[in-house]
Amino acid sequence: MSAQFEKNDKIKFSEDEVLRQIEQAILDHRLAPGTKLKEVQLADLFGVKRGMIRKVLTRLAHSRLVDQMPNRGATVARPSVKEGQDLFATRRVIESAVLQNLVTHIDHRGIAHLRKMLRREQKAYQRGDSATALTLSVDFHRELAALAGNSVLEEYLHDIIRRTPLVILTHLGDDEQNRCRNQEHEAIIDALEKHDLKTATRVMQQHLLHIESKIQHKPEKPQADLATLLRRQPEAVQA
Amino acid sequence: MSAQFEKNDKIKFSEDEVLRQIEQAILDHRLAPGTKLKEVQLADLFGVKRGMIRKVLTRLAHSRLVDQMPNRGATVARPSVKEGQDLFATRRVIESAVLQNLVTHIDHRGIAHLRKMLRREQKAYQRGDSATALTLSVDFHRELAALAGNSVLEEYLHDIIRRTPLVILTHLGDDEQNRCRNQEHEAIIDALEKHDLKTATRVMQQHLLHIESKIQHKPEKPQADLATLLRRQPEAVQA
DNA sequence: TGATAAAATATTGTTAACAATTTTATTATC
DNA sequence: GATAATAAAATTGTTAACAATATTTTATCA
């Protein structure tokens, strides 16, 4: 009468919190592409009702992080190589447009803000905290889009950024190749400050092509059980 | 014991069909921005269960055609002027990228296909069937994206095209100004055939700016009841 | 009359039980 | 032992009843 109750012996999570945790588990590579996501199992795991898991899975399916098949449930999505290429190509288009907006709209305050973000990112690298560095690196791109002031472009870039890690994982593996080189971030800020669109765009294209060029097929990894994989490793938590 | 049962005296619709009908009612301007969408009313109207309406409303909210507020239900979305501008600006970015892809990838078969679509569009205009002409005009843009072969770009353009009529309705009204001029469609095909990216892009930009320039604020219209508005007018059906 | 509070109604949100379907296990047959 | 049919279990899908919240109506008082 004890063991079977342990699973519910925890705080109840909100829908957004459950979404965030599952999404993070996917993006942290703890849930491999193709992994079955069973509703009751997840519901018990988080101590919530099945209906909520259902809604969460639908939301995740919408952002293409999971696949849903009628009557056959949800699995972690396995994006094709082609989808990955299209995603990267579109990202180059979006980020170019962002820069084009920025080069006319940005002011000293914006530049200063970007430099502050860059410094935090560099410090994280220097102290070897690559998890934080990666987060901050992504935030840099997001912040560029936010400063550009076009909500639709921003929305699309968020969508792409959300989907990208899964593509990389699926076809490149967990090889730590997928992070930004922050010298390029610095070069982009410098160019923006001088209102030099051409240089900013060129550096950005290099920057993105650098990752894109590495996508290629890779065999699947063995898989542990769902509960273990959802449990986040302490050392991976960002500072 | 008769009148109150009439409402259910019809075929049961599938979820996709219900979604399609409500979306069409919004895009046809039969449901004005801000209109409350009550779950039981819609469920009775379509002869389906409330849970299905619930799912449909969530899907519509996701594509920003309806707003959902916790505990306060769903309404037809009222996009801001800013959102409309951002949508159009992004559309120009996406369509430019589509042309850039097309100008290198397109072959004679593709060109022939586009010309066939253009002829159908022109014929619809000539016989005064503006509803069909509008549909075909939109299809032309969609087809460009499909031929470009980037699924993400295509997806985003679909999203923008889906959201655009509501923006135009909200801020411009039902003034019939919002259709493409198909001479420009022809010019785009001509330029693509000659692999002339510069001309194709220039015409496309004009084409899109033509509509974009007309967005401005406009007072609200009076509103009939939901059941009437959902019932589609026969003459509006496409040929 | 106009404002405020309370009650009644309407609407959205959640849940547990059930139904339908798929998946796994078992049995039967060759 | 392999294969196919059958039964059992697991899983997803749906629904009706209930709970929570918001809105409208009515009642009360200044």
XYZ file of C-alpha atoms (C1' of nucleotides) in Angstrom:
538
model
C 0.000 0.000 0.000
C 3.023 2.270 -0.192
C 5.021 1.768 -3.383
C 2.144 2.229 -5.744
C 1.332 5.606 -4.197
C 4.787 7.073 -4.430
C 4.335 8.252 -7.964
C 1.587 10.716 -6.942
C 3.464 11.831 -3.881
C 4.586 15.131 -5.346
C 3.390 18.590 -6.227
C 0.827 18.971 -8.978
C 2.180 20.715 -12.050
C 0.454 23.307 -14.171
C -0.165 22.623 -17.831
C 2.556 25.043 -18.895
C 4.996 23.459 -16.468
C 4.308 19.981 -17.815
C 4.705 21.259 -21.356
C 7.969 22.933 -20.484
C 9.387 19.838 -18.805
C 8.521 17.451 -21.618
C 9.785 19.904 -24.206
C 13.007 20.339 -22.281
C 13.411 16.589 -22.021
C 13.115 16.354 -25.791
C 15.489 19.229 -26.467
C 18.002 17.983 -23.887
C 18.077 14.700 -25.798
C 16.738 12.764 -22.821
C 13.791 11.629 -24.941
C 15.067 10.280 -28.246
C 13.181 10.813 -31.499
C 10.564 8.120 -31.929
C 10.023 7.541 -28.197
C 6.421 6.664 -27.415
C 4.722 9.133 -25.094
C 1.971 7.251 -23.258
C -0.728 9.352 -21.698
C -1.336 7.470 -18.448
C 2.338 7.026 -17.818
C 3.005 10.738 -18.210
C -0.075 11.622 -16.170
C 1.102 9.449 -13.277
C 4.637 10.743 -13.614
C 3.567 14.350 -13.184
C 0.663 13.585 -10.877
C -1.865 15.209 -13.199
C -4.964 14.057 -15.044
C -4.792 12.432 -18.416
C -6.774 15.200 -20.069
C -4.017 17.640 -19.318
C -1.341 15.412 -20.844
C -3.580 15.131 -23.858
C -3.690 18.910 -24.285
C 0.037 19.192 -23.773
C 0.772 16.542 -26.390
C -1.466 18.340 -28.857
C 0.392 21.579 -28.217
C 3.730 19.847 -28.684
C 2.457 18.269 -31.879
C 1.589 21.676 -33.134
C 5.135 22.907 -32.742
C 6.261 19.711 -34.491
C 8.165 18.375 -31.525
C 5.913 15.315 -31.349
C 4.008 13.331 -33.930
C 0.422 12.359 -33.269
C -1.284 9.497 -35.073
C -5.014 8.884 -34.585
C -5.638 6.014 -32.162
C -1.908 5.320 -31.973
C -0.776 8.045 -29.660
C 2.138 10.421 -29.651
C 5.843 9.945 -30.205
C 8.803 12.284 -30.123
C 9.057 13.616 -33.662
C 11.698 12.371 -36.079
C 12.182 15.242 -38.511
C 13.591 14.316 -41.885
C 16.904 15.581 -43.219
C 14.924 17.569 -45.767
C 12.894 19.236 -43.018
C 16.120 20.125 -41.260
C 17.537 21.685 -44.396
C 14.340 23.637 -44.994
C 14.363 24.801 -41.390
C 17.917 26.074 -41.673
C 17.324 27.691 -45.040
C 14.271 29.465 -43.666
C 16.181 30.523 -40.620
C 18.730 32.239 -42.829
C 15.905 34.081 -44.553
C 14.307 35.150 -41.271
C 17.534 36.220 -39.613
C 18.517 38.239 -42.665
C 15.198 40.042 -42.520
C 15.731 40.657 -38.817
C 19.091 42.246 -39.502
C 17.619 44.359 -42.266
C 15.039 45.718 -39.818
C 17.612 46.168 -37.100
C 20.161 48.056 -39.150
C 17.728 50.929 -39.542
C 15.850 50.692 -36.241
C 18.459 49.892 -33.631
C 19.746 52.607 -31.272
C 22.606 52.891 -28.772
C 20.485 51.366 -26.040
C 19.867 48.296 -28.165
C 23.540 47.914 -29.023
C 24.515 48.251 -25.362
C 21.968 45.605 -24.427
C 23.318 43.186 -27.001
C 26.876 43.737 -25.797
C 25.806 42.988 -22.249
C 24.265 39.716 -23.379
C 27.411 38.884 -25.300
C 29.572 39.424 -22.215
C 27.436 37.072 -20.141
C 27.698 34.485 -22.899
C 31.479 34.830 -23.093
C 31.845 34.495 -19.346
C 29.795 31.301 -19.348
C 32.095 29.854 -22.021
C 35.216 30.918 -20.142
C 34.154 29.189 -16.950
C 33.275 26.068 -18.960
C 29.542 26.262 -18.325
C 28.523 25.233 -21.799
C 24.876 24.573 -20.907
C 24.366 28.186 -19.837
C 26.443 29.409 -22.740
C 24.210 27.579 -25.179
C 21.085 29.065 -23.618
C 22.528 32.561 -23.732
C 23.656 32.041 -27.284
C 20.125 31.162 -28.331
C 18.796 34.105 -26.344
C 21.071 36.365 -28.351
C 19.356 35.393 -31.581
C 15.950 35.744 -29.962
C 16.856 39.177 -28.686
C 17.903 40.294 -32.149
C 14.442 39.346 -33.390
C 12.740 41.097 -30.480
C 14.683 44.311 -31.106
C 13.759 44.178 -34.784
C 10.178 44.889 -33.743
C 8.287 42.578 -36.111
C 6.175 40.224 -34.001
C 5.529 37.767 -36.836
C 9.197 37.431 -37.732
C 9.914 37.009 -34.037
C 7.250 34.329 -33.721
C 8.648 32.402 -36.683
C 12.206 32.591 -35.428
C 11.065 31.266 -32.047
C 9.340 28.419 -33.837
C 12.462 27.587 -35.805
C 14.710 27.810 -32.761
C 12.357 25.531 -30.850
C 12.478 22.921 -33.611
C 16.159 23.102 -34.448
C 17.690 21.098 -31.574
C 15.525 18.095 -32.391
C 16.637 18.206 -36.012
C 20.258 18.383 -34.991
C 19.832 15.563 -32.511
C 18.078 13.369 -35.018
C 20.657 13.693 -37.746
C 23.836 14.880 -36.141
C 23.811 13.472 -32.623
C 24.869 14.941 -29.339
C 28.280 16.005 -30.516
C 28.410 19.496 -29.069
C 28.952 20.864 -32.551
C 25.730 22.798 -32.482
C 26.610 25.904 -30.646
C 27.281 29.385 -31.832
C 30.745 30.800 -32.020
C 30.440 34.009 -30.109
C 33.160 35.826 -31.996
C 30.585 35.888 -34.752
C 28.005 37.305 -32.396
C 30.432 40.093 -31.608
C 31.093 40.740 -35.291
C 27.353 41.027 -35.889
C 26.954 43.626 -33.152
C 29.909 45.596 -34.522
C 28.399 45.620 -37.988
C 24.984 46.657 -36.680
C 26.539 49.494 -34.757
C 28.091 50.781 -37.978
C 24.778 50.215 -39.810
C 26.707 47.896 -42.094
C 23.963 45.542 -43.285
C 26.153 43.771 -45.796
C 28.758 42.686 -43.251
C 26.166 41.802 -40.617
C 24.324 39.609 -43.093
C 27.478 37.955 -44.370
C 28.641 37.040 -40.879
C 25.196 35.777 -39.951
C 25.050 33.568 -43.050
C 28.466 32.086 -42.263
C 27.387 31.619 -38.689
C 24.276 29.632 -39.650
C 25.840 27.730 -42.528
C 28.520 26.536 -40.151
C 26.015 24.443 -38.236
C 23.867 23.594 -41.222
C 26.742 22.013 -43.114
C 27.153 19.324 -40.491
C 23.728 17.730 -40.773
C 23.966 14.196 -41.988
C 22.428 10.877 -41.181
C 23.385 9.073 -38.033
C 22.269 5.701 -36.539
C 19.897 5.602 -33.563
C 20.956 5.424 -29.967
C 19.799 2.837 -27.387
C 17.064 4.057 -25.070
C 16.417 3.901 -21.319
C 12.945 4.036 -19.769
C 10.675 7.065 -19.883
C 10.624 7.929 -16.193
C 14.413 7.953 -15.961
C 14.777 10.049 -19.061
C 12.324 12.675 -17.904
C 14.179 13.123 -14.658
C 16.551 15.948 -15.329
C 20.199 15.540 -14.445
C 21.266 18.049 -11.762
C 24.466 19.040 -13.551
C 22.582 20.025 -16.663
C 20.592 22.728 -14.891
C 21.560 26.209 -15.954
C 23.100 28.585 -13.466
C -41.569 18.691 -28.344
C -40.625 19.497 -31.923
C -38.997 22.926 -32.254
C -36.286 22.333 -29.689
C -35.143 19.218 -31.535
C -34.827 20.719 -34.967
C -31.342 22.012 -34.356
C -29.932 18.478 -34.126
C -31.886 17.299 -37.129
C -28.907 17.249 -39.479
C -25.803 15.308 -40.405
C -22.949 15.088 -37.928
C -19.803 16.905 -39.023
C -16.227 15.798 -38.625
C -13.816 17.896 -36.609
C -12.013 19.083 -39.737
C -15.301 19.976 -41.371
C -16.403 22.040 -38.372
C -13.025 23.771 -38.322
C -13.262 24.514 -42.012
C -16.752 25.947 -41.745
C -16.040 28.233 -38.819
C -12.773 29.376 -40.399
C -14.567 30.081 -43.656
C -17.267 32.027 -41.813
C -14.556 34.187 -40.255
C -12.675 34.703 -43.519
C -15.890 35.401 -45.455
C -16.621 38.181 -42.956
C -19.797 36.502 -41.768
C -18.371 36.434 -38.246
C -17.040 39.855 -37.352
C -13.902 40.322 -35.247
C -14.798 40.223 -31.570
C -17.822 37.940 -31.995
C -18.243 35.605 -29.034
C -18.041 31.925 -29.972
C -20.044 29.995 -27.385
C -19.325 26.313 -27.104
C -22.830 24.912 -26.566
C -24.318 27.116 -29.242
C -21.772 25.961 -31.797
C -22.108 22.346 -30.673
C -25.883 22.444 -31.164
C -25.518 24.255 -34.452
C -23.291 21.571 -35.913
C -24.927 18.710 -34.039
C -21.658 17.680 -32.393
C -20.411 17.362 -28.838
C -18.974 20.295 -26.957
C -15.590 18.651 -26.601
C -15.128 18.757 -30.329
C -15.965 22.460 -30.522
C -13.455 22.961 -27.751
C -10.700 21.303 -29.767
C -11.639 23.238 -32.879
C -11.546 26.556 -31.026
C -8.117 25.714 -29.665
C -6.877 24.942 -33.157
C -8.309 28.204 -34.468
C -6.713 30.059 -31.579
C -3.419 28.566 -32.543
C -3.591 30.014 -36.020
C -4.583 33.329 -34.412
C -8.020 33.440 -35.976
C -9.680 33.381 -32.558
C -8.650 34.669 -29.157
C -9.047 32.458 -26.125
C -9.212 33.849 -22.606
C -9.188 31.458 -19.637
C -12.707 31.013 -18.225
C -14.053 33.620 -20.625
C -14.252 31.648 -23.825
C -13.311 32.349 -27.389
C -13.953 35.286 -29.701
C -13.104 35.987 -33.289
C -9.671 37.600 -33.154
C -9.220 41.318 -33.626
C -5.660 41.674 -34.903
C -4.042 45.042 -34.335
C -2.889 47.343 -37.102
C 0.657 46.599 -36.018
C 0.099 42.877 -36.358
C -1.271 43.464 -39.837
C 1.782 45.471 -40.819
C 4.108 42.833 -39.406
C 2.190 40.148 -41.250
C 2.506 41.969 -44.561
C 6.162 42.823 -44.007
C 6.899 39.180 -43.230
C 4.918 38.082 -46.236
C 7.153 40.197 -48.433
C 10.187 38.514 -46.897
C 8.771 35.024 -47.391
C 7.585 35.603 -50.937
C 10.953 37.062 -51.887
C 12.663 33.979 -50.555
C 10.218 31.804 -52.478
C 11.079 33.607 -55.701
C 14.765 33.276 -54.966
C 14.352 29.519 -54.649
C 12.128 29.326 -57.693
C 14.357 31.276 -60.023
C 16.986 28.565 -59.809
C 14.759 25.506 -59.344
C 11.795 26.023 -61.628
C 11.548 24.140 -64.940
C 9.319 24.330 -68.007
C 6.735 22.085 -66.410
C 6.452 24.431 -63.448
C 6.117 27.485 -65.674
C 3.427 25.762 -67.738
C 1.542 24.847 -64.602
C 1.619 28.422 -63.337
C 0.382 29.708 -66.673
C -2.512 27.274 -66.578
C -3.477 28.542 -63.136
C -3.220 32.109 -64.363
C -5.586 31.401 -67.266
C -8.214 29.923 -64.940
C -7.883 32.986 -62.734
C -8.273 35.342 -65.702
C -11.339 33.513 -66.960
C -12.986 33.747 -63.548
C -12.405 37.509 -63.549
C -13.718 37.864 -67.100
C -16.981 36.139 -66.294
C -17.335 38.277 -63.158
C -16.909 35.399 -60.703
C -14.815 37.332 -58.221
C -15.188 34.779 -55.424
C -13.534 32.069 -57.510
C -11.013 34.551 -58.850
C -9.966 35.466 -55.330
C -9.541 31.818 -54.389
C -7.480 31.112 -57.498
C -5.416 34.196 -56.893
C -4.522 32.994 -53.421
C -3.836 29.534 -54.814
C -1.340 31.090 -57.195
C 0.761 32.376 -54.319
C 0.465 29.066 -52.523
C 1.555 27.227 -55.642
C 4.632 29.411 -55.977
C 5.613 28.393 -52.460
C 4.919 24.724 -53.170
C 7.085 24.785 -56.305
C 9.902 26.445 -54.375
C 10.274 23.184 -52.470
C 10.901 24.488 -48.968
C 8.246 23.027 -46.680
C 8.898 25.483 -43.844
C 8.624 28.537 -46.076
C 5.476 27.015 -47.534
C 4.046 26.423 -44.076
C 4.727 30.004 -43.020
C 3.212 31.454 -46.163
C 0.100 29.349 -45.595
C -0.084 30.687 -42.076
C 0.218 34.273 -43.263
C -2.329 33.791 -46.035
C -4.742 32.258 -43.540
C -4.403 35.237 -41.202
C -4.402 38.018 -43.789
C -8.128 38.237 -44.649
C -9.021 38.810 -41.003
C -6.502 41.621 -40.742
C -7.859 43.241 -43.869
C -11.427 42.876 -42.667
C -10.624 44.304 -39.272
C -8.902 47.405 -40.529
C -10.014 47.906 -44.094
C -13.513 46.449 -44.315
C -15.210 44.440 -47.007
C -14.317 46.801 -49.815
C -13.151 44.310 -52.421
C -9.818 46.088 -52.587
C -7.963 43.097 -51.332
C -7.505 41.028 -54.444
C -4.477 40.502 -56.581
C -4.165 42.145 -59.942
C -3.408 39.260 -62.218
C -1.393 41.270 -64.698
C 1.196 41.223 -61.945
C 0.881 37.469 -61.601
C 1.612 37.218 -65.311
C 4.616 39.510 -65.008
C 5.975 37.343 -62.217
C 5.711 34.200 -64.333
C 7.408 35.963 -67.253
C 10.282 37.044 -65.052
C 10.657 33.575 -63.560
C 10.777 32.049 -67.015
C 13.667 34.359 -67.899
C 15.321 33.603 -64.539
C 15.127 37.329 -63.858
C 15.037 37.413 -60.059
C 15.299 41.158 -59.827
C 12.209 41.837 -61.919
C 10.216 39.040 -60.309
C 11.005 40.391 -56.865
C 10.236 43.970 -57.817
C 6.836 43.072 -59.244
C 6.027 40.929 -56.229
C 6.913 43.747 -53.848
C 4.688 46.190 -55.752
C 1.988 43.575 -55.798
C 2.036 43.121 -52.035
C 2.614 46.769 -51.143
C -0.455 47.647 -53.189
C -2.730 45.926 -50.696
C -0.620 46.730 -47.657
C -0.807 50.471 -48.273
C -4.565 50.484 -47.804
C -4.696 49.208 -44.252
C -6.179 51.786 -41.956
C -8.617 51.891 -39.114
C -12.320 51.520 -39.749
C -15.351 51.575 -37.380
C -17.121 48.329 -36.498
C -20.107 46.947 -38.323
C -23.446 45.913 -36.745
C -23.804 42.209 -36.157
C -26.548 39.621 -36.781
C -26.897 36.415 -34.778
C -24.402 33.577 -34.834
C -26.561 30.916 -36.483
C -27.456 33.192 -39.391
C -23.892 34.267 -39.891
C -22.545 30.746 -39.975
C -25.019 29.770 -42.673
C -23.133 30.302 -45.873
C -24.731 32.255 -48.697
C -25.221 30.074 -51.819
C -23.833 32.672 -54.221
C -20.552 32.838 -52.319
C -19.705 29.199 -53.003
C -16.831 28.776 -55.395
C -17.406 27.158 -58.778
C -33.215 57.016 -10.148
C -28.662 55.029 -9.547
C -25.535 52.279 -7.172
C -24.498 47.995 -4.609
C -25.112 43.415 -3.183
C -27.153 38.994 -3.638
C -29.176 35.466 -6.144
C -29.993 33.134 -10.423
C -28.417 31.844 -14.756
C -25.206 30.863 -18.259
C -20.734 29.475 -19.623
C -16.365 27.369 -19.326
C -13.337 23.812 -17.122
C -12.492 19.088 -15.205
C -13.150 14.418 -14.258
C -14.322 9.633 -13.984
C -16.538 6.226 -16.384
C -17.229 4.182 -20.585
C -16.400 2.966 -25.636
C -13.405 2.026 -29.466
C -9.113 0.771 -31.072
C -4.645 -1.015 -31.080
C -1.180 -3.847 -29.170
C 0.361 -7.816 -26.816
C -0.218 -12.496 -25.266
C -2.210 -16.987 -25.857
C -3.846 -20.808 -28.198
C -4.602 -23.762 -32.134
C -3.142 -25.690 -36.393
C -0.115 -27.272 -39.653
C 8.843 -24.230 -34.459
C 6.323 -21.072 -37.502
C 1.874 -18.988 -38.716
C -2.716 -17.576 -38.118
C -6.688 -17.000 -35.344
C -8.388 -15.737 -30.915
C -8.495 -13.739 -26.513
C -6.613 -10.562 -23.130
C -4.582 -6.384 -21.950
C -3.242 -1.862 -22.745
C -4.016 2.444 -24.825
C -6.447 6.116 -26.948
C -10.956 8.489 -27.760
C -15.568 10.212 -26.178
C -19.121 11.558 -23.202
C -22.162 12.969 -19.555
C -22.143 14.644 -15.129
C -20.191 17.655 -12.089
C -17.356 21.773 -10.452
C -15.677 26.373 -10.956
C -16.106 30.726 -12.875
C -18.244 34.498 -15.122
C -22.333 37.000 -16.464
C -26.887 38.506 -16.003
C -30.836 39.450 -13.363
C -33.172 40.748 -9.386
C -33.524 42.867 -4.972
C -32.159 46.382 -1.620
C -31.087 50.783 -0.034
C -29.610 55.553 -0.212
